[in-house]
Amino acid sequence: MLRGLMQERPLLTSSLIEYADIYHGDTEIVTRTIEGPIHRTTYREAHRRARKLANALTAIGVKPGERVGTLAWNTYRHFEAYYAISGIGAVCHTINPRLFESQIAYIANHAEDRVLFLDLTFVDLVERLAPTLETIGRYVVMTDAAHMPKTRLKNAVCYEEFIAGASDSFIWPTFDEMAASSLCYTSGTTGNPKGVLYAHRSTVLHSFGACMTDVLGLSARDSVLVIVPLFHANAWGLPYAAPMVGAKLVFPGSKLDGQSVFELLETEKVTFTAGVPTVWLMLLEHLSKSGKDLPFLERLVCGGSAMPRSMIEAFELKYDVRAIHAWGMTEMSPLGTLGLLKAKHAALDKAHQIDVLCKQGRGVYGVEMKIVDDKSSELPRDGKAFGNLMVRGPWICRSYFKAEGSAVDANGWFHTGDVATLDPDGYMQITDRSKDVIKSGGEWISSIDLENAAVGHPKVKEACVIGVRHPKWDERPLLLVVPCDGQSPTKDELIEFLRDKVVKWWLPDDVVVLKELPHTATGKLLKAKLREEYKDYELPTAKLQHSPASD
Ligand code: AMP
């Protein structure tokens, strides 16, 4: 082999903010702050403050490779932290605050976070957890001195004071592009949450992919509202992709209700946004109630769960917004497929175009995909055969953090746990999920954890939890129980029993008491059969607008 003679400049995330500063220094970053008011800054100022933060972190002894946690909403301070932490070679570990408290502690301890950046919203939570957090030596509350609460947290400092004295001159170090840049735990698998450890190289390559026209198609003319949380797979890569092209960034803070999202779409002339179906449903409800329109919005990406046809129709036909279906996983950085049309679809009528848009989309360059049967034989790409969806590529996880063994098979393929078809045009459609988890409002619920908790009830012999369609949350858990002989547990007593064992939004929406549950020959629950049987089950909550995951 003759080695090429091109420069081997490493792909590092610091180059993205540096680029945005030089070429798009006056482009805005707008935030609805946790304190309340709208805050405006620019890429140049964010870069300057990221350098101050880099000096402040270095001064307290944070070393390359060490993990720094964040428990925070989408704001400019969180954005600065992303770049400062990874820029010095440390690892930005975003923690999902919607998890059960003991899981948050597990994750922070497993990652061995040294410092924790937290929003004002989470001070009480972290005070409760602090005695169990084994490695965190310092807490940085992401606010200014005027809003800093009295807190029991040791070594707590507010963000603005933390960076105030630090110099803004800092040269980003150059190091191996395979160095870890960020860490995100997924609970979309069984057992304890697993850490996906992104590299600088995978993150920058993913950003190139994200910016492609048929992917997110971002440009310097876009105003991007980042609805997907910064703690969900790096907000689908938007905090990296937007600076790569100099798109304006808009952060919603903690407010994701229809009215708040609409206000930002309007005042910031947002052209592009991305989030899970539950948020878009709340926006559509608000639009329909208020009679408002979306004059600036051009593209809306929806992923994390399937985007219902009615939602695509509403955005496409009523509001003239391109509704783009996306599929991916935390393990995939996360982008895998995007549902834009091909030239040949232009001649189709709208209803047939929407048939195509309902699929999860075409594979992005950089992501190889195939479907296989249970014996690992590849199935045809005919749009009919369905099988286990496997993926491979430079921004897909190879192993989980501190886990033994590999996450991929001998040929490097990662098993997604999704069951799908692939059609001759390359569009993928998910038909089922083989993993034992339920997705509600973009967040995972472990059916196994719920079952284990439910069988702890003295009147329950056997329990099974399945996901049932819900108009707002996509799926909600339904608990099926077989009682012990002579017992008849009620829904209320079972829910009450689970209340201190799982986070509130995990509580099953309904309970069905059965004489028996179906099993395989080896004694495993036949969940696919139960899912099929209860596919049209109407949950009592289906009409009520309660709000577990996006509270
Ligand atoms: P996460 O790692 O939390 O991002 O979840 C990834 C999983 O969410 C996938 O493996 C799918 O099961 C599900 N998912 C993501 N996007 C979609 C989509 N567009 N349609 C259906 N399921 C999806």
XYZ file of C-alpha atoms and ligand atoms in Angstrom:
574
model
C 0.000 0.000 0.000
C 1.252 3.461 -0.830
C 0.443 5.841 1.992
C -1.200 9.118 0.984
C 0.636 12.341 1.582
C -2.138 14.531 2.928
C -1.985 16.289 6.288
C -3.075 14.298 9.288
C -4.732 17.121 11.212
C -6.855 15.454 13.904
C -10.617 16.007 13.837
C -11.263 17.726 17.189
C -14.454 19.392 18.427
C -12.538 22.561 19.397
C -12.069 23.208 15.670
C -15.848 23.639 15.324
C -16.230 26.489 17.795
C -12.990 28.031 16.549
C -14.358 27.952 12.997
C -17.714 29.438 14.062
C -15.875 32.259 15.869
C -13.733 33.151 12.830
C -16.373 32.839 10.101
C -19.624 33.431 11.964
C -18.507 35.382 15.028
C -21.550 37.648 15.111
C -24.102 34.873 14.547
C -26.425 34.669 17.524
C -27.000 32.047 20.194
C -30.337 32.752 21.883
C -31.513 31.092 25.113
C -34.674 31.064 27.176
C -32.798 30.997 30.458
C -33.652 28.919 33.497
C -33.801 32.210 35.416
C -36.508 33.392 32.975
C -35.445 36.110 30.512
C -34.254 35.586 26.956
C -30.458 35.816 26.717
C -28.503 36.666 23.566
C -24.891 35.950 22.809
C -22.774 35.118 19.742
C -20.419 32.383 18.604
C -17.495 34.761 19.257
C -18.568 35.403 22.845
C -19.428 31.745 23.467
C -15.960 30.785 22.239
C -14.377 33.415 24.501
C -16.305 32.125 27.517
C -15.526 28.495 26.609
C -11.826 29.435 26.738
C -12.337 31.022 30.170
C -14.094 27.863 31.326
C -11.256 25.758 29.882
C -8.794 27.745 32.031
C -11.040 27.456 35.095
C -11.335 23.665 34.696
C -7.599 23.314 34.156
C -6.970 25.435 37.272
C -8.973 23.062 39.490
C -6.964 20.153 38.096
C -9.314 18.526 35.598
C -7.099 16.304 33.448
C -7.492 14.893 29.919
C -9.655 11.777 29.943
C -11.408 12.675 33.200
C -15.185 12.955 33.164
C -17.087 16.130 33.948
C -20.837 15.676 34.400
C -23.659 17.990 33.391
C -27.244 17.838 34.642
C -28.757 20.623 32.631
C -31.264 21.861 30.057
C -30.460 23.416 26.683
C -28.803 26.770 27.348
C -25.789 28.773 26.177
C -23.896 27.857 29.363
C -24.394 24.149 28.682
C -23.195 24.764 25.107
C -20.049 26.502 26.397
C -19.448 23.624 28.806
C -19.646 21.122 25.925
C -16.780 22.863 24.146
C -14.653 23.747 27.175
C -14.740 20.246 28.684
C -14.009 18.333 25.460
C -11.627 21.049 24.270
C -9.183 20.419 27.127
C -9.336 16.683 26.425
C -11.712 15.879 29.291
C -15.039 14.110 28.659
C -18.357 15.925 28.756
C -20.762 13.513 30.430
C -24.362 14.634 29.942
C -26.701 13.075 32.520
C -30.416 12.672 31.848
C -32.259 14.355 34.759
C -35.484 12.457 33.995
C -34.010 9.190 35.271
C -34.840 7.664 38.631
C -32.641 9.240 41.316
C -30.738 6.050 42.064
C -29.940 5.699 38.335
C -28.540 9.239 38.218
C -26.254 8.367 41.129
C -25.306 5.052 39.501
C -24.376 6.821 36.259
C -22.349 9.603 37.924
C -20.468 7.018 40.001
C -19.933 4.649 37.094
C -18.561 7.493 34.969
C -16.473 8.689 37.952
C -17.456 12.285 37.309
C -15.079 14.673 39.063
C -17.080 17.861 38.686
C -20.814 18.330 38.142
C -22.356 21.271 36.289
C -26.021 21.598 37.221
C -28.922 23.878 36.501
C -30.789 25.720 39.243
C -33.683 23.303 38.657
C -31.618 20.403 39.980
C -30.020 21.840 43.121
C -32.521 20.117 45.461
C -32.191 16.823 43.615
C -28.388 16.894 43.753
C -28.405 17.888 47.437
C -30.439 14.724 48.112
C -28.085 12.616 46.001
C -24.802 14.175 47.121
C -24.071 11.687 49.955
C -24.137 8.872 47.358
C -22.035 10.649 44.736
C -18.631 9.120 45.332
C -16.315 10.996 42.999
C -17.698 14.495 42.560
C -15.531 17.024 44.360
C -17.039 20.227 43.043
C -20.420 21.495 41.924
C -20.861 24.342 39.455
C -24.406 25.764 39.492
C -25.123 27.183 36.038
C -26.255 30.648 37.072
C -24.882 34.013 38.238
C -24.194 35.311 41.752
C -27.547 37.103 41.959
C -29.476 33.837 41.432
C -27.156 31.505 43.333
C -29.153 29.727 46.057
C -27.819 28.813 49.496
C -26.787 25.207 49.132
C -25.352 22.373 51.208
C -23.390 21.104 48.211
C -19.701 21.040 49.017
C -17.436 23.324 47.013
C -20.427 24.752 45.201
C -19.784 27.769 43.040
C -21.921 29.575 40.514
C -20.859 29.331 36.878
C -20.316 33.051 36.395
C -18.021 33.274 39.428
C -16.245 30.100 38.389
C -15.189 31.641 35.077
C -15.013 35.319 36.151
C -11.368 35.350 37.183
C -10.150 33.022 34.441
C -8.224 34.340 31.456
C -9.854 34.162 28.033
C -6.599 33.302 26.360
C -6.341 29.578 25.840
C -4.905 27.635 22.925
C -6.925 24.478 22.351
C -4.517 21.538 22.625
C -4.008 19.148 19.729
C -4.316 15.455 20.546
C -5.358 12.100 19.109
C -8.710 12.388 17.347
C -9.739 9.034 18.814
C -9.693 10.611 22.303
C -13.085 10.513 24.030
C -15.029 13.771 23.773
C -18.353 13.023 25.430
C -20.257 10.315 27.242
C -23.969 9.596 27.246
C -25.689 6.698 29.043
C -28.556 4.929 27.356
C -31.296 3.086 29.213
C -32.627 1.722 25.928
C -31.156 -1.677 26.800
C -31.786 -4.123 29.597
C -29.856 -3.937 32.856
C -28.101 -0.866 34.141
C -27.752 2.151 31.814
C -24.784 1.769 29.479
C -22.273 4.482 28.596
C -21.692 5.394 24.957
C -18.301 7.074 24.735
C -18.077 9.329 21.684
C -14.703 10.279 20.210
C -13.634 13.622 18.747
C -13.259 11.954 15.363
C -16.691 10.290 15.426
C -18.291 13.558 16.539
C -16.738 15.655 13.778
C -17.493 13.026 11.110
C -21.075 12.823 12.374
C -21.313 16.622 12.046
C -20.212 16.489 8.404
C -22.858 13.827 7.870
C -25.518 15.848 9.693
C -24.895 18.957 7.594
C -25.385 17.156 4.268
C -28.352 18.480 2.290
C -30.323 15.241 2.427
C -29.631 14.838 6.129
C -30.240 17.949 8.295
C -29.153 20.244 5.457
C -28.003 23.036 7.789
C -26.524 26.294 6.512
C -25.473 29.783 7.614
C -28.974 30.958 6.628
C -30.677 28.712 9.189
C -31.975 29.550 12.617
C -31.969 26.257 14.539
C -34.199 25.619 17.551
C -32.667 22.764 19.544
C -35.655 21.076 21.183
C -33.999 17.679 21.607
C -32.158 17.864 24.949
C -28.395 18.251 25.119
C -28.522 15.138 27.347
C -30.042 12.984 24.554
C -27.181 11.822 22.313
C -25.617 15.298 22.149
C -28.932 16.800 20.987
C -28.648 14.702 17.829
C -25.355 16.452 17.025
C -26.864 19.928 16.573
C -24.448 21.726 18.955
C -21.621 20.545 16.699
C -23.297 20.699 13.280
C -24.657 24.252 13.693
C -21.232 25.837 14.401
C -19.757 23.813 11.509
C -21.893 25.864 9.105
C -22.557 28.960 11.227
C -26.283 28.422 11.748
C -27.924 30.538 14.461
C -28.691 28.495 17.584
C -31.812 28.863 19.720
C -32.021 27.040 23.077
C -35.396 26.604 24.824
C -34.134 26.085 28.387
C -36.562 23.909 30.323
C -39.779 25.085 28.648
C -41.044 22.705 25.981
C -44.793 23.416 26.129
C -46.535 24.377 22.886
C -46.782 28.094 23.617
C -43.130 28.517 24.726
C -41.834 26.586 21.722
C -44.084 28.579 19.407
C -42.853 31.892 20.836
C -39.250 31.017 20.033
C -40.158 29.725 16.561
C -41.757 33.074 15.860
C -39.473 35.615 17.564
C -36.234 33.939 16.445
C -37.501 33.285 12.902
C -36.571 29.633 13.301
C -36.161 27.776 9.981
C -35.151 24.364 11.349
C -35.992 22.422 14.482
C -35.699 18.876 15.820
C -37.315 16.878 18.614
C -39.484 13.918 19.624
C -43.142 13.494 18.532
C -44.568 14.390 21.966
C -43.225 17.953 21.735
C -44.576 18.399 18.202
C -47.961 17.188 19.328
C -48.010 19.889 22.011
C -47.002 22.470 19.387
C -49.757 21.334 17.000
C -52.297 21.565 19.823
C -51.165 25.099 20.578
C -51.324 26.121 16.899
C -54.790 24.735 16.516
C -56.057 26.425 19.711
C -54.443 29.790 19.003
C -55.074 29.816 15.254
C -51.392 30.720 14.721
C -49.263 29.804 11.716
C -45.612 28.882 11.138
C -44.459 31.426 8.550
C -40.678 31.015 9.091
C -40.291 27.321 9.843
C -39.116 25.317 6.803
C -38.018 21.936 8.178
C -38.974 19.994 11.273
C -37.098 16.816 12.139
C -38.924 14.267 14.253
C -37.253 11.181 15.694
C -36.748 9.133 18.815
C -40.088 7.431 18.176
C -42.153 6.945 15.038
C -43.703 10.129 13.660
C -47.415 9.432 13.141
C -48.880 10.013 9.674
C -51.379 12.528 11.057
C -48.466 14.643 12.308
C -46.670 14.549 8.965
C -49.921 15.542 7.256
C -50.524 18.426 9.664
C -47.075 19.939 9.175
C -46.872 19.280 5.426
C -50.416 20.138 4.376
C -51.649 22.628 6.933
C -48.487 24.531 7.885
C -46.342 23.993 4.775
C -43.439 22.717 6.870
C -41.290 19.846 5.594
C -41.777 17.079 8.178
C -38.622 14.953 8.188
C -38.662 11.568 9.825
C -35.377 10.576 11.461
C -34.204 7.402 13.116
C -31.094 6.790 15.146
C -29.782 5.687 18.504
C -27.592 7.010 21.297
C -25.138 4.318 20.180
C -25.111 5.905 16.690
C -24.252 9.512 17.677
C -27.303 9.282 16.856
C -28.171 9.845 13.173
C -28.900 6.753 11.077
C -31.648 7.549 8.571
C -33.453 10.679 7.361
C -36.669 10.677 5.385
C -36.324 13.124 2.513
C -37.759 12.429 -0.933
C -35.835 11.545 -4.103
C -36.303 13.251 -7.485
C -38.445 10.369 -8.663
C -40.992 11.087 -5.933
C -41.670 14.617 -7.212
C -44.237 13.303 -9.669
C -46.228 11.508 -6.971
C -49.332 13.082 -5.519
C -49.096 14.345 -1.951
C -50.693 11.258 -0.383
C -48.114 8.970 -2.018
C -45.285 11.324 -1.078
C -46.487 11.115 2.516
C -46.404 7.296 2.251
C -42.653 7.671 1.641
C -42.231 10.270 4.400
C -43.870 7.900 6.888
C -40.951 5.498 6.589
C -38.017 6.182 8.930
C -35.861 7.333 6.019
C -32.817 6.563 3.916
C -29.468 5.577 5.407
C -27.036 8.456 5.757
C -23.656 8.077 4.040
C -21.398 6.732 6.776
C -24.003 4.342 8.175
C -24.124 0.871 6.633
C -27.386 -0.976 7.267
C -28.709 -4.481 6.703
C -31.533 -6.635 7.973
C -30.948 -10.226 9.046
C -33.014 -13.189 10.230
C -32.499 -14.921 13.572
C -29.676 -16.995 12.051
C -27.872 -13.806 10.921
C -28.571 -14.410 7.210
C -29.101 -11.211 5.301
C -32.661 -10.587 4.084
C -33.648 -8.944 0.793
C -34.061 -5.183 0.463
C -37.512 -5.519 -1.050
C -39.558 -3.427 1.377
C -41.394 -6.588 2.481
C -38.982 -8.853 4.313
C -38.443 -7.706 7.868
C -35.659 -8.625 10.218
C -33.182 -7.470 12.836
C -31.658 -4.168 11.824
C -27.840 -4.109 11.986
C -25.617 -1.044 11.528
C -21.921 -0.331 11.107
C -19.920 2.861 10.669
C -17.373 5.330 12.061
C -19.852 7.074 14.396
C -21.393 3.882 15.769
C -20.433 2.469 19.156
C -18.043 -0.486 19.287
C -18.116 -1.159 23.063
C -19.835 0.381 26.057
C -17.822 2.366 28.585
C -16.109 0.144 31.161
C -18.107 -2.862 29.923
C -16.545 -6.191 29.214
C -16.605 -7.426 25.665
C -17.658 -5.898 22.450
C -21.004 -4.389 21.478
C -20.647 -5.593 17.894
C -20.448 -8.981 16.155
C -17.323 -10.469 14.599
C -17.805 -8.398 11.451
C -18.323 -5.145 13.309
C -22.137 -4.978 13.022
C -24.134 -3.458 15.867
C -27.504 -5.050 16.637
C -29.984 -2.167 17.004
C -32.816 -4.133 18.657
C -35.162 -2.708 16.033
C -36.999 -4.866 13.520
C -37.310 -3.256 10.097
C -37.767 -3.492 6.353
C -35.438 -1.926 3.768
C -36.867 -1.047 0.372
C -35.066 -0.971 -2.996
C -34.759 2.848 -2.744
C -32.943 2.490 0.581
C -35.801 3.613 2.832
C -35.968 1.826 6.161
C -39.188 1.250 8.051
C -39.382 0.020 11.621
C -41.990 -2.669 12.125
C -41.267 -3.754 15.703
C -38.718 -3.663 18.479
C -37.018 -6.768 19.819
C -35.581 -5.034 22.903
C -37.563 -5.170 26.104
C -38.003 -1.461 26.655
C -40.868 0.966 26.207
C -40.453 4.472 24.834
C -42.602 7.186 26.343
C -42.201 10.796 25.243
C -38.687 10.070 23.975
C -37.535 8.426 27.229
C -37.051 4.747 27.999
C -38.995 2.692 30.526
C -37.592 -0.726 31.385
C -40.374 -3.296 31.265
C -38.127 -5.733 33.109
C -37.493 -3.362 36.026
C -41.237 -2.748 36.298
C -41.969 -6.489 36.192
C -39.369 -7.211 38.862
C -40.847 -4.501 41.058
C -44.420 -5.751 40.496
C -43.665 -9.382 41.384
C -42.402 -8.074 44.715
C -46.046 -7.494 45.664
C -47.257 -10.320 47.922
C -50.438 -10.881 45.890
C -48.657 -11.140 42.516
C -47.454 -14.462 41.113
C -46.297 -13.267 37.699
C -46.069 -9.893 35.975
C -45.514 -8.692 32.451
C -45.221 -5.132 31.196
C -45.772 -4.156 27.578
C -45.846 -0.851 25.731
C -49.265 0.179 24.415
C -49.826 2.962 21.882
C -50.653 6.322 23.401
C -51.680 9.382 21.376
C -49.426 11.784 23.257
C -46.531 9.716 24.635
C -46.232 7.233 21.746
C -46.130 4.306 24.171
C -47.147 3.864 27.805
C -46.688 0.812 30.039
C -49.532 -1.626 30.658
C -49.041 -4.026 33.558
C -50.456 -7.538 33.168
C -50.471 -9.626 36.345
C -51.346 -13.163 37.327
C -52.363 -13.153 41.023
C -51.307 -15.675 43.641
C -53.969 -18.300 44.347
C -57.036 -16.846 45.983
C -55.800 -13.256 45.709
C -57.291 -10.382 43.716
C -54.977 -7.358 43.750
C -56.479 -4.073 42.607
C -54.963 -1.587 40.176
C -54.709 1.051 42.893
C -52.851 -1.127 45.367
C -50.386 -2.292 42.710
C -49.686 1.251 41.493
C -49.336 2.420 45.111
C -46.862 -0.405 45.729
C -44.718 0.647 42.749
C -44.759 4.329 43.656
C -41.539 4.380 45.696
C -39.780 1.865 43.450
C -39.753 3.680 40.116
C -39.803 7.271 38.918
C -43.361 8.698 38.684
C -43.603 8.739 34.896
C -42.777 5.013 34.753
C -45.958 4.013 36.660
C -48.155 1.818 34.435
C -51.177 3.607 32.967
C -53.343 0.554 33.555
C -53.330 -2.897 35.132
C -55.003 -6.017 33.775
C -55.416 -9.076 36.005
C -55.241 -12.366 34.074
C -55.493 -16.070 34.896
C -52.294 -16.828 32.990
C -49.681 -15.350 30.643
C -48.438 -17.031 27.428
C -44.941 -18.581 27.500
C -42.458 -20.086 25.056
C -41.397 -23.713 25.395
C -38.421 -22.531 27.452
C -40.655 -20.599 29.844
C -40.018 -17.081 28.520
C -42.891 -14.641 28.311
C -44.281 -14.392 24.781
C -44.214 -10.616 24.682
C -44.619 -10.302 20.922
C -47.920 -12.204 21.214
C -49.076 -9.995 24.086
C -48.094 -6.827 22.209
C -50.153 -8.028 19.263
C -53.106 -8.964 21.495
C -53.130 -5.594 23.276
C -52.240 -3.502 20.240
C -55.599 -1.689 20.238
C -55.984 -1.577 24.006
C -57.349 1.784 25.011
C -55.546 3.144 28.043
C -57.642 5.201 30.466
C -55.032 7.962 30.111
C -55.289 8.089 26.339
C -57.649 11.020 26.515
C -56.228 12.747 29.585
C -53.355 15.156 29.088
C -51.092 14.192 31.965
C -47.412 14.660 31.400
C -44.845 12.176 32.580
C -41.682 12.581 30.540
C -41.620 16.184 29.434
C -42.428 17.706 32.840
P -32.185 6.310 21.908
O -30.925 5.546 22.039
O -32.799 6.693 23.204
O -32.026 7.451 20.964
O -33.257 5.346 21.242
C -33.030 4.676 20.026
C -34.231 3.847 19.697
O -35.393 4.682 19.598
C -34.177 3.116 18.394
O -33.436 1.927 18.495
C -35.654 2.891 18.107
O -36.159 1.786 18.838
C -36.286 4.144 18.651
N -36.451 5.149 17.572
C -35.646 6.196 17.295
N -36.122 6.902 16.248
C -37.245 6.273 15.834
C -38.186 6.486 14.782
N -38.091 7.503 13.945
N -39.200 5.613 14.666
C -39.331 4.565 15.517
N -38.485 4.311 16.521
C -37.447 5.145 16.681
